[in-house]
Coordinates of C-alpha atoms and ligand atoms in Angstrom, one line a residue:
M1 CA -16.1 8.9 18.9
A2 CA -13.5 7.2 21.0
R3 CA -9.9 7.8 20.2
I4 CA -7.0 5.5 19.3
M5 CA -3.3 6.5 18.9
S6 CA -0.3 4.5 17.8
G7 CA 3.2 5.1 16.5
V8 CA 5.9 3.4 14.5
Q9 CA 9.6 4.3 14.4
P10 CA 11.2 5.3 11.2
T11 CA 14.2 3.0 11.6
G12 CA 14.7 1.1 8.4
N13 CA 11.8 -0.3 6.5
L14 CA 8.6 -1.8 7.8
H15 CA 8.5 -5.6 8.2
I16 CA 5.7 -8.1 8.4
G17 CA 5.9 -8.1 12.2
N18 CA 4.9 -4.4 12.2
Y19 CA 2.3 -5.2 9.6
L20 CA 0.7 -8.2 11.4
G21 CA 1.3 -7.0 14.9
A22 CA 0.1 -3.4 14.5
L23 CA -0.8 -2.0 11.0
V24 CA -3.5 -4.6 10.4
N25 CA -5.3 -3.3 13.5
W26 CA -4.6 0.3 12.5
V27 CA -6.5 -0.3 9.3
R28 CA -9.3 -2.2 11.0
L29 CA -9.8 0.3 13.8
Q30 CA -9.7 3.5 11.7
A31 CA -13.3 2.9 10.8
E32 CA -14.6 2.7 14.4
Y33 CA -12.3 5.3 16.1
D34 CA -11.0 8.8 15.7
A35 CA -7.4 7.6 14.9
F36 CA -4.1 9.3 15.3
F37 CA -1.1 7.5 13.7
S38 CA 2.4 8.9 14.0
I39 CA 5.8 8.3 12.5
V40 CA 7.8 8.8 15.6
D41 CA 11.0 10.4 14.4
L42 CA 11.9 11.8 17.8
H43 CA 12.0 8.3 19.2
A44 CA 14.3 7.2 16.3
L45 CA 16.8 9.9 17.3
T46 CA 17.7 7.8 20.4
Q47 CA 19.6 5.6 17.9
R48 CA 21.5 8.6 16.4
P49 CA 20.6 7.8 12.8
D50 CA 22.3 9.5 9.8
P51 CA 20.2 12.6 9.2
E52 CA 19.6 11.9 5.5
A53 CA 18.7 8.3 6.3
L54 CA 16.3 9.4 9.0
R55 CA 14.5 11.8 6.6
R56 CA 14.2 9.1 4.0
A57 CA 13.0 6.5 6.5
V58 CA 10.2 8.9 7.7
R59 CA 8.9 9.1 4.1
E60 CA 9.3 5.4 3.5
V61 CA 7.5 4.4 6.7
A62 CA 4.7 6.9 6.0
I63 CA 4.4 5.4 2.6
G64 CA 4.2 1.9 4.1
V65 CA 1.5 3.0 6.6
L66 CA -0.6 4.4 3.8
A67 CA 0.1 1.6 1.4
S68 CA -1.0 -0.9 4.0
G69 CA -4.5 0.7 4.0
V70 CA -4.5 3.5 6.4
D71 CA -6.7 6.1 4.9
P72 CA -5.6 9.7 5.5
D73 CA -9.2 10.9 4.9
R74 CA -10.2 8.9 7.9
A75 CA -7.2 8.8 10.2
T76 CA -4.8 11.6 11.2
V77 CA -1.4 10.5 9.9
F78 CA 1.5 12.7 11.0
V79 CA 5.2 13.0 11.8
Q80 CA 5.8 13.3 15.6
S81 CA 8.4 16.1 15.3
H82 CA 5.8 18.3 13.3
V83 CA 3.9 18.5 16.6
P84 CA 6.1 20.2 19.2
Q85 CA 3.6 19.6 22.0
H86 CA 4.9 16.0 22.2
T87 CA 8.1 17.1 23.8
E88 CA 6.5 19.7 25.9
L89 CA 4.1 17.2 27.4
A90 CA 6.9 14.6 27.8
W91 CA 8.8 17.1 30.0
V92 CA 5.7 17.6 32.2
L93 CA 5.3 13.8 32.5
M94 CA 9.0 13.2 33.2
C95 CA 8.6 15.4 36.3
L96 CA 6.0 12.9 37.5
T97 CA 7.9 9.7 36.7
P98 CA 10.0 8.1 39.3
L99 CA 13.5 7.0 38.1
G100 CA 12.8 3.5 39.4
D101 CA 9.9 3.0 37.0
L102 CA 12.1 3.7 34.0
N103 CA 14.9 1.5 35.4
R104 CA 12.6 -1.5 35.2
M105 CA 11.9 -1.1 31.5
T106 CA 13.1 -4.2 29.6
Q107 CA 13.3 -2.4 26.3
F108 CA 15.8 0.1 27.8
K109 CA 17.9 -2.8 29.1
D110 CA 17.7 -4.5 25.7
K111 CA 18.6 -1.4 23.8
S112 CA 21.4 -0.4 26.1
H113 CA 22.8 -3.8 25.5
H114 CA 22.4 -3.4 21.8
Q115 CA 24.1 0.0 21.6
P116 CA 26.5 0.1 24.5
E117 CA 28.4 3.0 22.9
N118 CA 25.3 5.2 22.9
V119 CA 23.3 4.7 26.1
N120 CA 21.8 8.2 26.0
T121 CA 19.2 9.9 28.3
G122 CA 16.7 9.8 25.5
L123 CA 16.8 6.1 25.4
F124 CA 16.1 6.1 29.2
T125 CA 13.2 8.5 29.0
Y126 CA 11.8 7.0 25.7
P127 CA 8.7 5.5 27.4
V128 CA 7.7 8.9 28.8
L129 CA 7.7 10.5 25.3
Q130 CA 5.7 7.5 24.2
T131 CA 3.2 8.2 27.0
A132 CA 3.0 11.8 25.9
D133 CA 2.3 10.6 22.3
I134 CA -0.7 8.8 23.6
V135 CA -2.2 11.1 26.2
L136 CA -1.7 14.2 24.1
Y137 CA -4.7 12.9 22.0
R138 CA -6.5 11.6 25.1
A139 CA -6.5 8.2 23.5
D140 CA -8.6 5.4 24.9
R141 CA -6.9 2.6 23.0
V142 CA -3.5 1.8 21.6
P143 CA -3.1 -0.9 18.9
V144 CA 0.4 -2.3 19.3
G145 CA 2.4 -5.6 19.4
E146 CA 3.2 -7.4 22.6
D147 CA 6.6 -5.8 22.9
Q148 CA 5.0 -2.5 23.8
E149 CA 2.9 -3.8 26.7
Q150 CA 5.3 -2.8 29.4
H151 CA 5.5 0.8 28.0
L152 CA 1.7 0.9 28.0
E153 CA 1.5 -0.2 31.6
L154 CA 3.9 2.7 32.4
A155 CA 1.6 5.0 30.4
R156 CA -1.4 3.9 32.5
E157 CA 0.5 4.4 35.7
T158 CA 1.5 7.9 34.6
V159 CA -2.1 8.7 33.7
R160 CA -3.2 7.6 37.2
R161 CA -0.5 9.6 38.8
F162 CA -1.3 12.8 36.8
N163 CA -5.0 12.4 37.4
H164 CA -4.4 11.9 41.1
V165 CA -2.1 14.9 41.5
Y166 CA -3.8 17.4 39.2
G167 CA -7.4 16.1 38.9
E168 CA -9.1 13.8 36.3
T169 CA -7.5 14.8 32.9
F170 CA -6.6 11.7 30.8
P171 CA -8.3 8.4 30.1
E172 CA -6.2 5.2 30.9
P173 CA -5.1 3.9 27.6
Q174 CA -5.8 0.2 26.9
V175 CA -3.7 -2.0 24.6
V176 CA -5.4 -3.5 21.6
K177 CA -3.5 -6.6 20.4
S178 CA -3.8 -8.2 17.0
N179 CA -4.0 -11.9 16.4
A180 CA -0.2 -11.8 15.8
P181 CA 1.1 -9.9 18.8
R182 CA 4.6 -11.4 18.6
V183 CA 5.7 -12.4 15.1
M184 CA 9.0 -14.4 15.3
G185 CA 12.0 -13.6 13.2
L186 CA 13.5 -15.8 10.5
D187 CA 16.0 -17.1 13.0
G188 CA 13.0 -18.6 14.9
E189 CA 14.6 -17.5 18.1
S190 CA 13.7 -13.9 18.7
K191 CA 10.9 -11.6 17.7
M192 CA 11.1 -10.1 14.2
S193 CA 12.9 -6.9 14.5
K194 CA 14.8 -4.4 12.4
S195 CA 17.7 -4.4 14.8
R196 CA 18.1 -8.2 14.8
N197 CA 18.3 -8.5 11.1
N198 CA 15.8 -11.3 11.0
E199 CA 13.0 -9.7 9.2
I200 CA 10.9 -10.1 6.1
G201 CA 10.4 -6.6 4.7
L202 CA 7.0 -5.5 3.7
F203 CA 8.2 -4.0 0.4
E204 CA 10.4 -7.0 -0.5
T205 CA 9.7 -8.8 -3.8
A206 CA 8.7 -12.5 -3.8
D207 CA 12.3 -13.3 -5.0
E208 CA 13.9 -11.4 -2.2
T209 CA 11.6 -13.0 0.3
M210 CA 12.3 -16.5 -1.1
Q211 CA 16.0 -16.0 -0.9
K212 CA 15.6 -15.2 2.8
L213 CA 13.2 -18.0 3.4
R214 CA 15.6 -20.5 2.0
G215 CA 18.0 -19.9 4.9
A216 CA 15.3 -19.7 7.5
K217 CA 15.0 -22.2 10.4
T218 CA 12.3 -24.9 10.2
D219 CA 11.6 -27.9 12.4
P220 CA 15.1 -28.4 13.9
A221 CA 14.6 -32.2 14.0
R222 CA 13.9 -32.4 10.3
L223 CA 17.3 -32.6 8.8
R224 CA 16.5 -34.3 5.5
K225 CA 13.5 -34.1 3.2
T226 CA 12.7 -37.8 4.0
D227 CA 12.5 -37.0 7.8
K228 CA 9.0 -36.6 9.1
G229 CA 8.4 -33.2 10.5
T230 CA 6.3 -31.6 13.3
P231 CA 4.5 -28.5 11.9
E232 CA 3.6 -27.2 15.4
V233 CA 7.3 -26.6 16.2
C234 CA 8.2 -25.1 12.8
N235 CA 8.6 -21.3 12.6
I236 CA 7.7 -21.3 8.8
F237 CA 4.5 -23.2 9.6
S238 CA 3.6 -20.5 12.1
Y239 CA 3.9 -17.9 9.3
H240 CA 1.4 -19.9 7.3
G241 CA -1.0 -19.2 10.1
F242 CA -1.1 -15.6 9.0
F243 CA -1.1 -16.0 5.2
T244 CA -2.5 -19.4 4.2
S245 CA -6.1 -20.7 4.1
E246 CA -7.1 -23.3 6.7
S247 CA -7.5 -26.0 4.0
Q248 CA -4.1 -25.5 2.5
R249 CA -2.6 -25.4 6.0
E250 CA -4.1 -28.8 6.7
E251 CA -2.6 -30.1 3.5
I252 CA 0.8 -28.7 4.4
A253 CA 0.7 -30.1 7.9
A254 CA -0.2 -33.6 6.6
G255 CA 2.5 -33.4 3.9
C256 CA 5.1 -32.3 6.5
R257 CA 4.1 -35.1 9.0
S258 CA 4.3 -37.8 6.3
A259 CA 7.5 -36.3 4.8
Q260 CA 5.7 -36.0 1.4
L261 CA 6.2 -32.2 1.4
G262 CA 9.7 -30.8 1.7
C263 CA 10.6 -27.7 3.6
V264 CA 11.6 -25.8 0.4
D265 CA 8.2 -26.5 -1.2
C266 CA 6.5 -25.4 2.0
K267 CA 8.5 -22.2 1.9
K268 CA 7.6 -21.6 -1.7
M269 CA 3.9 -21.9 -0.9
L270 CA 4.3 -19.4 2.0
C271 CA 6.2 -17.0 -0.3
Q272 CA 3.4 -17.1 -2.8
N273 CA 0.7 -16.5 -0.3
M274 CA 2.7 -13.7 1.3
E275 CA 3.0 -12.1 -2.1
T276 CA -0.8 -11.8 -2.4
V277 CA -0.6 -9.4 0.6
K278 CA 2.8 -7.8 -0.2
G279 CA 2.3 -7.4 -3.9
P280 CA -0.6 -4.9 -3.8
I281 CA 1.1 -3.0 -0.9
R282 CA 4.2 -2.7 -3.0
E283 CA 2.2 -1.4 -5.9
R284 CA 0.5 1.2 -3.8
A285 CA 3.8 2.2 -2.3
A286 CA 5.3 2.7 -5.8
E287 CA 2.4 4.9 -6.7
L288 CA 2.8 7.0 -3.5
R289 CA 6.5 7.3 -4.1
S290 CA 5.9 8.7 -7.5
K291 CA 3.9 11.6 -6.1
P292 CA 6.1 13.1 -3.4
K293 CA 4.0 16.4 -3.3
D294 CA 0.9 14.4 -2.4
L295 CA 2.7 12.7 0.5
D296 CA 3.9 16.1 1.7
A297 CA 0.3 17.4 1.6
I298 CA -1.1 14.3 3.5
L299 CA 1.5 14.7 6.2
E300 CA 1.0 18.5 6.5
R301 CA -2.7 18.0 6.8
G302 CA -2.2 15.4 9.4
A303 CA 0.2 17.5 11.4
A304 CA -2.2 20.5 11.3
R305 CA -5.0 18.4 12.8
A306 CA -2.7 16.8 15.3
R307 CA -1.3 20.1 16.4
A308 CA -4.8 21.5 16.9
E309 CA -5.8 18.6 19.1
A310 CA -2.5 18.6 20.9
E311 CA -2.8 22.3 21.7
K312 CA -6.2 21.7 23.3
T313 CA -4.7 19.2 25.6
M314 CA -1.7 21.3 26.4
E315 CA -3.9 24.3 27.3
M316 CA -5.6 22.1 29.8
V317 CA -2.3 20.6 31.1
R318 CA -0.6 24.0 31.4
A319 CA -3.5 25.3 33.4
R320 CA -3.6 22.2 35.7
V321 CA 0.1 22.1 36.5
G322 CA 0.4 25.9 37.0
L323 CA 2.2 27.0 33.8
G324 CA 1.3 30.3 32.1
V325 CA 0.9 33.7 33.7
R326 CA -2.5 34.7 34.9
A327 CA -3.4 37.7 37.0
Ligands
LIG401 P1 8.2 -0.1 16.6 O1 8.5 1.0 15.6 O2 9.2 -1.0 17.1 O3 7.0 -1.0 16.0 C1 5.8 -0.6 15.5 C2 4.7 -1.5 15.8 O4 4.9 -2.8 15.4 C3 4.8 -3.8 16.4 N1 5.8 -4.8 16.2 C4 5.5 -6.1 16.3 N2 4.4 -6.8 16.4 C5 4.4 -8.1 16.4 N3 5.5 -8.9 16.2 C6 6.7 -8.3 16.0 N4 7.8 -9.0 15.8 C7 6.7 -6.8 16.0 N5 7.7 -5.9 15.9 C8 7.1 -4.7 16.0 C9 5.2 -2.9 17.7 O5 4.6 -3.6 18.8 C10 4.5 -1.6 17.4 O6 3.1 -1.7 17.7 N6 7.8 2.4 20.9 C11 7.1 2.1 19.7 C12 6.6 3.3 18.9 C13 5.8 4.3 19.6 C14 4.4 4.1 19.9 C15 4.0 5.3 20.5 C16 3.5 3.0 19.8 C17 6.2 5.5 19.9 N7 5.1 6.2 20.5 C18 2.7 5.6 21.0 C19 2.2 3.3 20.3 C20 1.8 4.5 20.9 C21 8.0 1.2 18.8 O7 9.2 1.3 18.9 O8 7.4 0.6 17.8

């Protein structure tokens, strides 16, 4: 069975960008692939989170992953730091990665800009740890959103370099994009992201979401309800694309164009449709939250399987690069 691997950072709660851009595919692909899904807490350290907040976020994100439909009996769900081989392999790969390749990473530039007081070395070598995450499980495919494509290109380049220097070892991991590879934020200007504060949380209630939607950008040319709108340029209408049936979307588009449907009503319909997805996820999350021992057991089982697979890879890597003493 071919392998997939993917990860999510425990920085705050999951949002619908994570869900539509990645998790939907995690759930779909777990049936066809041997899947490894990780809560990447070592990556989150690059933002120097409060220790208690990080511990809480790891659990909440794991709950979100499971509540979204990832089945721990099918997929291996684990916390990155429970598998020490990630950092060991990251070091080996760092020694193969030219400085210039990391200098080109746009996420490094973005993040440095975002946290100028904490431009640490971990932030710089972040994509190498991400490559280690993937190749440690010799994954063939990686379901992610569009923002991870450059990191995946680097991962492929690193695999080619490793295979060239030390002999064929890893497959080149291919990106699997969902049909929502770049969900925009409520500001309608940048992608939905925890750090931009423009997100709709996966665990939010319908009321909380509606409150956020009220202030969200729509067609900028539609100032009054009586103005005719252009659904194609409206960010809210783009969300309908993910949550609303085609027939209702056609009605909404016609109502918007003729100014018979106002933006608030359009937002209410969206909120209702989103709730049919978020509601059951929230319920499953509450159930998981009420049984913390069960979650511990799932993550321990996941880590044990991940460690076993990771160790197989590391034995091969150590032998190839010349680590370990042999007579
Ligand atoms: P992270 O935690 O930022 O996001 C998790 C996943 O959600 C996707 N995503 C989005 N997709 C569409 N629209 C959006 N607005 C949006 N925002 C986030 C991301 O593309 C990602 O798939 N570096 C990674 C985590 C990581 C990883 C890995 C991923 C670490 N190791 C190994 C894959 C394989 C990150 O920060 O994702």
